Short mmCIF file of C-alpha atoms and ligand atoms in Angstrom, two decimals:
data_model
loop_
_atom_site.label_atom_id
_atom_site.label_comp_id
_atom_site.label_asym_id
_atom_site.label_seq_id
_atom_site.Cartn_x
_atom_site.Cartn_y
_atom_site.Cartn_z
CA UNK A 1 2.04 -7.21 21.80
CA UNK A 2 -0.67 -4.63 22.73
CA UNK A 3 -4.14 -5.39 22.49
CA UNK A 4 -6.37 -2.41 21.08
CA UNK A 5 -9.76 -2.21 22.46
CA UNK A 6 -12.31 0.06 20.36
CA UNK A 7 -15.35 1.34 22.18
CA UNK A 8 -18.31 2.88 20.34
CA UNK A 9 -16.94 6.67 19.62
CA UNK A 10 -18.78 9.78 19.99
CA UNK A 11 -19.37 11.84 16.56
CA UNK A 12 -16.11 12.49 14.99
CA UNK A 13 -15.36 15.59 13.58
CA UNK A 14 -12.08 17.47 13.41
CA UNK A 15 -9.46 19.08 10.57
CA UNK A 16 -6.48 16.61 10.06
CA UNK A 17 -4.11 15.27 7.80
CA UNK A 18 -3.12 11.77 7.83
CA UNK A 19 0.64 10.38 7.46
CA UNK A 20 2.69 9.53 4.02
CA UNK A 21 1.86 7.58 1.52
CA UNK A 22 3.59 4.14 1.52
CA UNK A 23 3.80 3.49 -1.91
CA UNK A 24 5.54 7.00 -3.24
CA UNK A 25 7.54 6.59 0.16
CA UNK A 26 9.51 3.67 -0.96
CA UNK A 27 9.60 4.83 -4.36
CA UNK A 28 11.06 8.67 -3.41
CA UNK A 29 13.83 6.35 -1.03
CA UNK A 30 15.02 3.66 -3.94
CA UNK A 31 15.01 6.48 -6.55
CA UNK A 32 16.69 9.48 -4.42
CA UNK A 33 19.21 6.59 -3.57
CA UNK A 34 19.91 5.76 -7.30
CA UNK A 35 19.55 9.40 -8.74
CA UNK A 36 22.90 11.98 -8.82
CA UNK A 37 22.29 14.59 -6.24
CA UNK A 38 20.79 15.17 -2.99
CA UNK A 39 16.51 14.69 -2.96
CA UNK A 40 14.73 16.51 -0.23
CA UNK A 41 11.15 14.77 0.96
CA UNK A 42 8.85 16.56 3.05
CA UNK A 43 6.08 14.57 4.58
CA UNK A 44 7.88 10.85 4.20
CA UNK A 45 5.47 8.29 6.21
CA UNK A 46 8.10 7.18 9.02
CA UNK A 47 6.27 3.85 9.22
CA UNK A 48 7.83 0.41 10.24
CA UNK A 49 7.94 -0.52 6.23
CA UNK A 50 9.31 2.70 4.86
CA UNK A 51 11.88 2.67 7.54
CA UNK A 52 13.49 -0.32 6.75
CA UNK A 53 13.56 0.37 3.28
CA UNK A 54 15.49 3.25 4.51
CA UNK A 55 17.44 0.78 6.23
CA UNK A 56 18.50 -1.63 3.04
CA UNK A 57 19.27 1.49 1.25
CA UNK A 58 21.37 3.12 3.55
CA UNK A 59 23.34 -0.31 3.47
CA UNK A 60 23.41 -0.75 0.08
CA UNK A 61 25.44 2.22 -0.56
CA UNK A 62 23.10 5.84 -0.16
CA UNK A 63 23.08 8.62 2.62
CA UNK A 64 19.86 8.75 4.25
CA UNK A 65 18.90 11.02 7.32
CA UNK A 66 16.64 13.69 8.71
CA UNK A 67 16.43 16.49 10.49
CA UNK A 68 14.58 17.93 13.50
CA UNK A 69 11.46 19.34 11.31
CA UNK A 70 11.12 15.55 9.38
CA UNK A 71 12.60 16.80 6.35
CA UNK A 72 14.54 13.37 4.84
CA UNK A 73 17.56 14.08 2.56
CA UNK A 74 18.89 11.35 0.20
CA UNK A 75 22.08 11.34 -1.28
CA UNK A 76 21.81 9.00 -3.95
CA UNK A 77 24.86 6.84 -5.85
CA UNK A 78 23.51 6.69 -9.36
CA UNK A 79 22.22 3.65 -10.74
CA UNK A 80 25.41 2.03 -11.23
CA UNK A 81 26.60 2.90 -7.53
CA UNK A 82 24.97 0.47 -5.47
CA UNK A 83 27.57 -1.67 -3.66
CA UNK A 84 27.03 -5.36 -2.12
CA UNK A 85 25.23 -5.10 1.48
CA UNK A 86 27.58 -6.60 4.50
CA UNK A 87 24.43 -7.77 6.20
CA UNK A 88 20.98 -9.61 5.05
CA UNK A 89 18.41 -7.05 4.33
CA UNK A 90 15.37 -7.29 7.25
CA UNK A 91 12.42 -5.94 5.17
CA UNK A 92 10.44 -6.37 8.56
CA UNK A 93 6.58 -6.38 7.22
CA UNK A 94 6.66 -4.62 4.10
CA UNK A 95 6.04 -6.79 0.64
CA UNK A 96 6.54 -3.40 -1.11
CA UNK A 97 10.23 -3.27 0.26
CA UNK A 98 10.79 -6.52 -0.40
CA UNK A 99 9.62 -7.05 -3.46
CA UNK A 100 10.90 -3.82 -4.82
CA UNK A 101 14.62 -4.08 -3.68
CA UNK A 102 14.69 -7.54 -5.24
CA UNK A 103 14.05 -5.79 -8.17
CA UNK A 104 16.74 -3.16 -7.92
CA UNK A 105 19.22 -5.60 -7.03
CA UNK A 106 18.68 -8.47 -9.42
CA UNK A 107 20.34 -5.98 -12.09
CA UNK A 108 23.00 -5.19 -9.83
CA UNK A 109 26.24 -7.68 -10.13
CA UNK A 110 26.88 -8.64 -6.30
CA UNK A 111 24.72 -10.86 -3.66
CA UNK A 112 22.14 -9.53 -1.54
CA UNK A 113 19.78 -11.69 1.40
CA UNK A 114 16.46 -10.68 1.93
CA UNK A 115 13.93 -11.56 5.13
CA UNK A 116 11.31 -10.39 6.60
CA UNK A 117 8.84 -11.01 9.86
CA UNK A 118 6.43 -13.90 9.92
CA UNK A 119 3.65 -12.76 7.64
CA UNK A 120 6.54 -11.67 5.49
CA UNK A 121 8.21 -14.83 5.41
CA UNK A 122 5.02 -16.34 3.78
CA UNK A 123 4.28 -14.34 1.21
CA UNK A 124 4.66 -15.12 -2.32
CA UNK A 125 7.98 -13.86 -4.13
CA UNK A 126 8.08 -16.19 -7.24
CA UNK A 127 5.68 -13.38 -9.19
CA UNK A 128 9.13 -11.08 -8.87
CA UNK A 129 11.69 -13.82 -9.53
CA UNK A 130 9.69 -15.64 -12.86
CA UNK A 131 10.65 -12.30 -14.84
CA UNK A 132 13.62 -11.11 -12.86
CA UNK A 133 15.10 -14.47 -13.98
CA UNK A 134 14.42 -13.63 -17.54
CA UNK A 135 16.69 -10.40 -16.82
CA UNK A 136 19.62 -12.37 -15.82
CA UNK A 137 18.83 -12.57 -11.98
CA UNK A 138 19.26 -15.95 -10.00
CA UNK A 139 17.97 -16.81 -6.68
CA UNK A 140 17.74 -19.15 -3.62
CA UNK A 141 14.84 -19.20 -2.29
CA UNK A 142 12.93 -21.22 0.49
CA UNK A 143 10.26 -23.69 -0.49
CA UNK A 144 7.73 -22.04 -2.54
CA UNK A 145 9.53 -19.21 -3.16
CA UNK A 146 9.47 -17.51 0.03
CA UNK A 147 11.66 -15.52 1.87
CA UNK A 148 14.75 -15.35 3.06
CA UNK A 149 16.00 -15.28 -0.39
CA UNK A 150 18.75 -14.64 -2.05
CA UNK A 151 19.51 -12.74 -5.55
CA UNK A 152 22.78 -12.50 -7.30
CA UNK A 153 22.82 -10.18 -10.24
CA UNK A 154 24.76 -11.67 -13.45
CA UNK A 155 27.24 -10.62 -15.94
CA UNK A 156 24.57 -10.42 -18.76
CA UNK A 157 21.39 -8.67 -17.85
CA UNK A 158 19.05 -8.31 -20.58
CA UNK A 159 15.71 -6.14 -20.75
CA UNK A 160 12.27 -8.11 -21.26
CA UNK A 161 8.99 -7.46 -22.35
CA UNK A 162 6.59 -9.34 -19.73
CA UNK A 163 2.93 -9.46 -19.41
CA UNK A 164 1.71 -9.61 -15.68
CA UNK A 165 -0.36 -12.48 -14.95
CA UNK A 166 -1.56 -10.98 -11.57
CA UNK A 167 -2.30 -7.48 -11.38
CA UNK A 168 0.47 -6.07 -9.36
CA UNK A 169 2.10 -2.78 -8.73
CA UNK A 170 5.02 -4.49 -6.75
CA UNK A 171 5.59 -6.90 -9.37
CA UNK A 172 5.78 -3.95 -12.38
CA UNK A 173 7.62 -1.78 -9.96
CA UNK A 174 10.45 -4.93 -9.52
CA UNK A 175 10.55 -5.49 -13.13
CA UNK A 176 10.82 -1.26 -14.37
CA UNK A 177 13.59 -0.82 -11.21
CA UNK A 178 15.33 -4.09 -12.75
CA UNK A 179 14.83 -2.41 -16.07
CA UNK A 180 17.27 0.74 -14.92
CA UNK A 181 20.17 -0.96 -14.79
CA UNK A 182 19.24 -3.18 -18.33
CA UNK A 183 20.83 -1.76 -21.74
CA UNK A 184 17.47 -1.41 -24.12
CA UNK A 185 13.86 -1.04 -23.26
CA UNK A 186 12.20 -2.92 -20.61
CA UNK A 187 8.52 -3.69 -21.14
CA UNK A 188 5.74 -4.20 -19.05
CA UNK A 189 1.64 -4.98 -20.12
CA UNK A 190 -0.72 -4.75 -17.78
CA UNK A 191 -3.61 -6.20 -18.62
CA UNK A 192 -5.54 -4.76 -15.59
CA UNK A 193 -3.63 -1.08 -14.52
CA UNK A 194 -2.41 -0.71 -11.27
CA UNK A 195 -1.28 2.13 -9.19
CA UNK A 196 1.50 3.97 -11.59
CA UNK A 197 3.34 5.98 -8.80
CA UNK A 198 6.70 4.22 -10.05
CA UNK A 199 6.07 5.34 -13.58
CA UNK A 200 5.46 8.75 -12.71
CA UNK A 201 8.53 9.47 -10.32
CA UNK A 202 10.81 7.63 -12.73
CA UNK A 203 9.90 10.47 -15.11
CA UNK A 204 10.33 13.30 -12.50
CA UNK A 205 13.76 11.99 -11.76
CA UNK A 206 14.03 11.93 -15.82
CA UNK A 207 14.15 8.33 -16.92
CA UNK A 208 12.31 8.02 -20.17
CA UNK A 209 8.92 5.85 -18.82
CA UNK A 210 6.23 5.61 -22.22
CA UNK A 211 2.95 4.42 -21.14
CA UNK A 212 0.49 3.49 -24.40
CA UNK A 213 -3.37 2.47 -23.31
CA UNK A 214 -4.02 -1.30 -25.08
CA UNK A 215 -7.60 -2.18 -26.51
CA UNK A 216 -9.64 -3.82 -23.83
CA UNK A 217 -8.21 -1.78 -20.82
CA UNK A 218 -4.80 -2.93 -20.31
CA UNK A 219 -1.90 -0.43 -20.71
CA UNK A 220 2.09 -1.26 -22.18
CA UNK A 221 4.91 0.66 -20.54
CA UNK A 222 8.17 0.82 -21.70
CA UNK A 223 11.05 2.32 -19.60
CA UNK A 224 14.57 3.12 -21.18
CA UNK A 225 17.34 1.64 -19.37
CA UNK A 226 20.47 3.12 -17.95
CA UNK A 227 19.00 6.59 -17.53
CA UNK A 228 21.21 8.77 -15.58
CA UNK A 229 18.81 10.17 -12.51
CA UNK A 230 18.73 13.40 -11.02
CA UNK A 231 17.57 14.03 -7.84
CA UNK A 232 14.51 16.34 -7.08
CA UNK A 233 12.76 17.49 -4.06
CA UNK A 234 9.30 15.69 -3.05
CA UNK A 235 6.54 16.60 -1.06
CA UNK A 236 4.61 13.05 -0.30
CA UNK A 237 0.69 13.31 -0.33
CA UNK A 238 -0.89 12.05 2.86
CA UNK A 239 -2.09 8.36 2.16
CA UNK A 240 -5.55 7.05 0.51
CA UNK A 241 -5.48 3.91 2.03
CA UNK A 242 -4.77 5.26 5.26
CA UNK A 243 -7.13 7.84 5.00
CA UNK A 244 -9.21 5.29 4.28
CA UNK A 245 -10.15 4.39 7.93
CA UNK A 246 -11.09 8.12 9.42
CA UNK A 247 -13.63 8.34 5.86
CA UNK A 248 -15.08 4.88 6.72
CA UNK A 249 -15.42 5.87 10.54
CA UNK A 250 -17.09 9.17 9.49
CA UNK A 251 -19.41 7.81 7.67
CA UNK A 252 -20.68 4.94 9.75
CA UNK A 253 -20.53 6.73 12.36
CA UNK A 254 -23.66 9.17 13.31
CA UNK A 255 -23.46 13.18 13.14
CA UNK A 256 -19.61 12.85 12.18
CA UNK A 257 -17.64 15.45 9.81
CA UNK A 258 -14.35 15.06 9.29
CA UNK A 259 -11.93 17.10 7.03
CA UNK A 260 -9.15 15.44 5.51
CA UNK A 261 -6.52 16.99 4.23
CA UNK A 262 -3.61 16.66 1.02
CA UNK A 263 -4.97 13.31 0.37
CA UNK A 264 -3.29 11.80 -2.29
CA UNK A 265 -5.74 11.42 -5.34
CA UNK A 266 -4.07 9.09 -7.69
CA UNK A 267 -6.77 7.68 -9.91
CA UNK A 268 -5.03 4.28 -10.15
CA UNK A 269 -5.69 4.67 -5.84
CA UNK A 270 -9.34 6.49 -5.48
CA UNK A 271 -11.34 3.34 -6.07
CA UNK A 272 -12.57 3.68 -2.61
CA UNK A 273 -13.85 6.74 -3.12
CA UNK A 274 -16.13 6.26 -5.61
CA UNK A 275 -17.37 3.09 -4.19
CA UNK A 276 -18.31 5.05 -0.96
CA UNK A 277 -20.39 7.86 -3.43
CA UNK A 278 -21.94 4.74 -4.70
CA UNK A 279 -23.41 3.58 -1.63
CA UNK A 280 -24.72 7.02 -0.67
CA UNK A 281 -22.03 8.00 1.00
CA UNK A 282 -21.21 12.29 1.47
CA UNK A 283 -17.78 12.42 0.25
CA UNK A 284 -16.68 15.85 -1.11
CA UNK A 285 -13.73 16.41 -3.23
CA UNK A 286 -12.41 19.78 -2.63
CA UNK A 287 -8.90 22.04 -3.55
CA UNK A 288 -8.03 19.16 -6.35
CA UNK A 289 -4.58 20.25 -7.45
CA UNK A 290 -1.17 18.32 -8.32
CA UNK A 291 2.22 17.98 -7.20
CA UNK A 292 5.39 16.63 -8.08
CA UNK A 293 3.39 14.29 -10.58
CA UNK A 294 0.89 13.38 -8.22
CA UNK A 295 -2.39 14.27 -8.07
CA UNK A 296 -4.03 15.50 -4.42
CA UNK A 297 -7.71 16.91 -2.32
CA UNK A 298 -8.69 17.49 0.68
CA UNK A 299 -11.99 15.45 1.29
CA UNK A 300 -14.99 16.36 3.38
CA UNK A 301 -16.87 13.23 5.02
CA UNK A 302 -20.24 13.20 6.55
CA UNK A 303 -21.87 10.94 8.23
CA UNK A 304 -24.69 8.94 5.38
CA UNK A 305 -26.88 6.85 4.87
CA UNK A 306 -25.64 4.08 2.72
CA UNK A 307 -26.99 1.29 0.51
CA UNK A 308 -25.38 -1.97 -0.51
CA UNK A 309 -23.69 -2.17 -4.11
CA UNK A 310 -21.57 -4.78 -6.36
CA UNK A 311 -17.88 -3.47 -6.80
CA UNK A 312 -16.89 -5.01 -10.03
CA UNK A 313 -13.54 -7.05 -9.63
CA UNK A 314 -12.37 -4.54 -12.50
CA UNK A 315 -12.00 -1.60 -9.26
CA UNK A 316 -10.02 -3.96 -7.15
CA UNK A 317 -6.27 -2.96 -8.36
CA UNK A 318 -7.69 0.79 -7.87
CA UNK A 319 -8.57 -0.76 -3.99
CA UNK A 320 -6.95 -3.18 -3.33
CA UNK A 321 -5.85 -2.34 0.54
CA UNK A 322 -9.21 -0.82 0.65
CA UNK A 323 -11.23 -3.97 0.99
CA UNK A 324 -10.75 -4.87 5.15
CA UNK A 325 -12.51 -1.44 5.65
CA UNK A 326 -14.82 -1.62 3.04
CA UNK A 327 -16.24 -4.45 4.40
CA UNK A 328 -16.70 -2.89 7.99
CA UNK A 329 -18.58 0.13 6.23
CA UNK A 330 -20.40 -2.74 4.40
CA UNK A 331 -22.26 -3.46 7.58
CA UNK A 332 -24.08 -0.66 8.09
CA UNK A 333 -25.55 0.10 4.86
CA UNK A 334 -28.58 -1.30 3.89
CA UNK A 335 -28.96 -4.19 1.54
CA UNK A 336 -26.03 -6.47 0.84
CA UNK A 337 -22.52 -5.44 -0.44
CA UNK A 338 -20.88 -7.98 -2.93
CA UNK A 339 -17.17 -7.60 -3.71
CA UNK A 340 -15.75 -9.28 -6.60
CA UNK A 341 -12.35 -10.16 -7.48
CA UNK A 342 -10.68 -10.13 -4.60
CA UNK A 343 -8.13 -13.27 -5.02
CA UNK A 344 -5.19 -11.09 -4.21
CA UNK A 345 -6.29 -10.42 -0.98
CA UNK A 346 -5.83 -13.65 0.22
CA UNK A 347 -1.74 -13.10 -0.20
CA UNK A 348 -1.72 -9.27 1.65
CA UNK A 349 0.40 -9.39 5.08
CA UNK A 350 -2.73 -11.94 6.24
CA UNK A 351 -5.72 -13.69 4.15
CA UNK A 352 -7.60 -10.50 4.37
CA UNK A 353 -10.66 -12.24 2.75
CA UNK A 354 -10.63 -14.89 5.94
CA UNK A 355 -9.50 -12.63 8.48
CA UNK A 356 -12.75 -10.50 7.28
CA UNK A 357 -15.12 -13.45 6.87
CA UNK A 358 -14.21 -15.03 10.36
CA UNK A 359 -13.99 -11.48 12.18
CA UNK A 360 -17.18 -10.27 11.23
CA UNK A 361 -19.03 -13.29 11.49
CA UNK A 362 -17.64 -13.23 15.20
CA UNK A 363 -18.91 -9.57 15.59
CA UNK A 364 -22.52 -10.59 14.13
CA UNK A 365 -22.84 -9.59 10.76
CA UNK A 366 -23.62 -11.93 7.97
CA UNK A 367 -21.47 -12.92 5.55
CA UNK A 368 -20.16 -15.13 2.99
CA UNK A 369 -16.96 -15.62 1.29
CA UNK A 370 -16.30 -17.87 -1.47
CA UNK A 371 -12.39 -18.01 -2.91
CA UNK A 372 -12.55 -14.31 -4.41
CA UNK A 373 -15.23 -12.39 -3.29
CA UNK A 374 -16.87 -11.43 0.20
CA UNK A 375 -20.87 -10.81 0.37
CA UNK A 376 -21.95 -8.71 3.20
CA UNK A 377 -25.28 -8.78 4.47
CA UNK A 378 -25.80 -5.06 6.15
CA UNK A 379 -28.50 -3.77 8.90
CA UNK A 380 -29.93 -0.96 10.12
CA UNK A 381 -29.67 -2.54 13.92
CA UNK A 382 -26.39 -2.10 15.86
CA UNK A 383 -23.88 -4.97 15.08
CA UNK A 384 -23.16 -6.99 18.26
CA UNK A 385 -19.64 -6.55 18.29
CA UNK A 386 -17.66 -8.14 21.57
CA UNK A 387 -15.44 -10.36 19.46
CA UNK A 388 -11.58 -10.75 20.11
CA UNK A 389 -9.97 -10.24 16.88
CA UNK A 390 -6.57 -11.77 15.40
CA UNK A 391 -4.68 -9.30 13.78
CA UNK A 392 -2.38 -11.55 12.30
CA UNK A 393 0.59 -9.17 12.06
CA UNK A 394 -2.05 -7.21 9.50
CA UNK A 395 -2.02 -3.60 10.03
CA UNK A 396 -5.17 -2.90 8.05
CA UNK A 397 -7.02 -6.27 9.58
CA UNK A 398 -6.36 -4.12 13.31
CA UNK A 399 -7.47 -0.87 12.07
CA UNK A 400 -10.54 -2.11 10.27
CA UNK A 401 -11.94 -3.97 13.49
CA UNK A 402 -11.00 -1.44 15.30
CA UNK A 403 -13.74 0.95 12.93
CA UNK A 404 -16.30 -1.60 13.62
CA UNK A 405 -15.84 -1.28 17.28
CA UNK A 406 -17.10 2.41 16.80
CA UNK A 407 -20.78 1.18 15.68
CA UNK A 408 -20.60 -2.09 18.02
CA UNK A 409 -23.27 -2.77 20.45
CA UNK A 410 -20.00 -4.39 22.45
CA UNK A 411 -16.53 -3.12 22.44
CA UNK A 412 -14.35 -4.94 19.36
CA UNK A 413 -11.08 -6.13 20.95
CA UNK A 414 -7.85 -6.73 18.50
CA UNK A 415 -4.85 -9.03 20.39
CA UNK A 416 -2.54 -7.18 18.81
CA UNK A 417 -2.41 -3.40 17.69
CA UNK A 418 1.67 -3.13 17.07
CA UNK A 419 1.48 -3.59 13.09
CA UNK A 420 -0.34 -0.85 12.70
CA UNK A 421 3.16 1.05 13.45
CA UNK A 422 4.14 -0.22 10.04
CA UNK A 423 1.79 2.11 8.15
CA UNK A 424 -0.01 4.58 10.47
CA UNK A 425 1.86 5.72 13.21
CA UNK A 426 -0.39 7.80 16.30
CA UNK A 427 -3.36 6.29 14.69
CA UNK A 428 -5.20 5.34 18.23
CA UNK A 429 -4.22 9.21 19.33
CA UNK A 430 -5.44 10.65 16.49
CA UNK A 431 -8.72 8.73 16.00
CA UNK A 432 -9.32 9.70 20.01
CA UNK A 433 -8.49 12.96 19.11
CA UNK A 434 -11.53 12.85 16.74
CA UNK A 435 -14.04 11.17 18.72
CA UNK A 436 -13.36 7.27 18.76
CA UNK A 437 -12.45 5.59 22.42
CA UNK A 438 -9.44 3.24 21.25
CA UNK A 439 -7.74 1.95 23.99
CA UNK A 440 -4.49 -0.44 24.18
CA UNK A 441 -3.83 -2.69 27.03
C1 LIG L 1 1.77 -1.64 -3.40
C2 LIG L 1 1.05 -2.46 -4.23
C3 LIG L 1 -0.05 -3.33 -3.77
C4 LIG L 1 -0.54 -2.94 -2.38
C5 LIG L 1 0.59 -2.65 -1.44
C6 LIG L 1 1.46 -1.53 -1.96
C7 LIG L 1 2.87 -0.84 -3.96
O1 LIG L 1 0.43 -4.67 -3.71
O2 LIG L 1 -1.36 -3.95 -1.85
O3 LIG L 1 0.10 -2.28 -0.16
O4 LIG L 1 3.37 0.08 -3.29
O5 LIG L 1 3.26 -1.10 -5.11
P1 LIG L 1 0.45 -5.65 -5.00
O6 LIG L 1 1.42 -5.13 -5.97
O7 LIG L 1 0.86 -6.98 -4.44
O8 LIG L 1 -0.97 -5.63 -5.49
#
């Protein structure tokens, strides 16, 4: 346990890329592993989450390594390959591992364990088993369906048609991965879309994924079971939401400009950045091209002037890990920020809605939150700052205090910096290396 002390930073400005994505990193692991062939990934996120997902997949049955340079090969075992683990699978902090494996493996005819760290451990898993039940899947789970848990795949699997009553990437991804290893189509219907990375690389590894828009928003997608997979080569897009915290930082803070490069432009992911040309802020989109299925920029950030806005709870899926930082940006605009919809939040690695509301309110700012929204009161003054944070085993609760720290009056102190390892490794080096004085002690 390292605290992380942010100081307020000089002007940042510098040319950099940030790691991975986590979401198309899990995805690129589970489907190399499952595809026939070997799949080549530059620019995997070696974070604490994608790494054990790594882990679980290595021991249920695929090759996984990499070499000197960071390029990760995956020798996959076709859909049908997978083989019972010896030992329970640690998923460490990551509900995206977690939540996605169950999926793969509650199709799968042997036993599998799952756990995970503390914050892990408390998270909700019943939204994956209701439908993966419906597939065939049982499970023993602790007391309100929390981890460790464990699945056994049955004789009879049968595909579904389910309609997700939270708006949930994990919970479609669970249910489509399930859905690979069902004979007959597997439906999903989102009545809110979330990010579609699974949907995509299922059809560059050549499943058959149909996605039809619905009449008020929502979308229906329909995957084909038993596909056979081929393996392709990836090249992950550097990741949004961690990109997220050097664009917030260069805004906020004065006479910055940043250059960020190969971010990964995903519509169903840029909420953020229209929210921040909302309020003002000089975000420009520049080089917009695709690849592998996924779109990508590089983004130029200046340091604005910004004015509160409402974000309309229909943005949150498009934000959803966006929020924490959001919120710290929030403070020095002018006006108040209101941020609806935001129920979800309270179920991330920590209660990101209290952790925010509590935090802030320490730091000076004012700021209400009521059971799915935050209000946040900005000013043109300097916020006090000087507050010792609880990071809660939340990476993105550390990094966004330690943001506000880079406008605070008084240094922000977090009492514990190590989750951010799970998403954003060398983020303290490189935000020093642009201008902010992060410390650890
Ligand atoms: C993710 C989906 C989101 C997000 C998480 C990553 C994914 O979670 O918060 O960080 O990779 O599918 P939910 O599906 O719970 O909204």
């Amino acid at each position: 346990m390292k605290a992380v002390i942010s100081c307020k930073a000089n002007a940042l400005s510098g040319n950099i890329t940030v790691p991975g994505d986590k979401s198309i990193s899990h995805r690129v692991l589970i489907l190399g592993s499952i595809a026939v062939g070997e799949t080549h990934v530059e620019g995997l996120l070696e974070g604490e989450d994608v790494l054990a997902a790594a882990a679980a997949m290595r021991a249920l049955g695929a090759k996984i390594s990499r070499d000197d340079a960071g390029l990760w090969t995956v020798i996959g075992c076709g859909v049908g390959g997978l083989h019972e683990p010896d030992q329970i699978l640690d998923m460490g902090n990551s509900g995206t591992a977690a939540r996605l494996l169950m999926g793969l493996v509650g199709t799968q005819r042997f036993t599998s364990t799952f756990t995970g760290d503390e914050s892990l451990n408390s998270r909700p898993m019943e939204r994956v088993m209701v439908p993966l039940r419906q597939m065939g899947a049982q499970f023993t789970s602790r007391s309100g369906g929390r981890l460790p848990i464990t699945v056994s795949g049955s004789e009879l699997i049968k595909p579904i048609e389910y309609e997700l009553p939270v708006a949930s990437a994990q919970v479609k991804s669970a249910i489509l991965l399930a859905g690979l290893n069902a004979p007959g189509k597997t439906t999903v219907i989102e009545p809110q879309p979330t990010r579609d990375h699974s949907e995509r690389m299922l059809r560059h590894f050549g499943a058959e994924v149909l996605t039809e828009n619905l009449n008020g928003g929502g979308v229906k997608i329909t995957l084909t079971g038993q596909p056979e997979l081929e393996a392709r080569d990836i090249t992950v897009p550097a990741d949004m939401s961690s990109a997220a915290f050097p664009i917030a930082a260069a805004l906020i803070v004065p006479g910055s400009n940043l250059l960020i490069r190969n971010v990964g432009m995903n519509p169903l992911r840029a909420g953020l950045i229209n929210t921040l040309q909302e309020m003002g802020g000089k975000i420009t989109i520049e080089n917009s091209r695709g690849e592998d299925g996924e779109p990508l920029a590089d983004l130029r950030v200046e340091a604005s002037q910004l004015h509160g806005i409402t974000v309309p709870a229909s943005r949150a899926p498009s934000m959803i890990d966006e929020y924490p930082v959001l919120s710290v940006v929030a403070t020095c605009a002018t006006g108040t920020t209101h941020m609806e919809g935001l129920a979800e939040l309270r179920v991330k690695e920590s209660d990101r809605l209290a952790a925010m509301a509590t935090g802030l309110a320490a730091c000076g700012v004012q700021i209400e939150e009521t059971e799915d929204s935050l209000t946040v009161h900005g000013s043109d003054q300097p916020i006090d700052g000087g507050a010792l944070i609880a990071a809660n085993l939340d990476h993105r609760i550390a990094m966004a205090f330690s943001v506000l720290g880079m406008v605070s009056l008084n240094p922000v102190t977090i009492d514990d910096g190590s989750p951010i390892a799970t998403s954003f490794p060398g983020y303290i080096e490189l935000m020093n290396y642009l201008g902010a004085k992060i410390e650890t002690r």
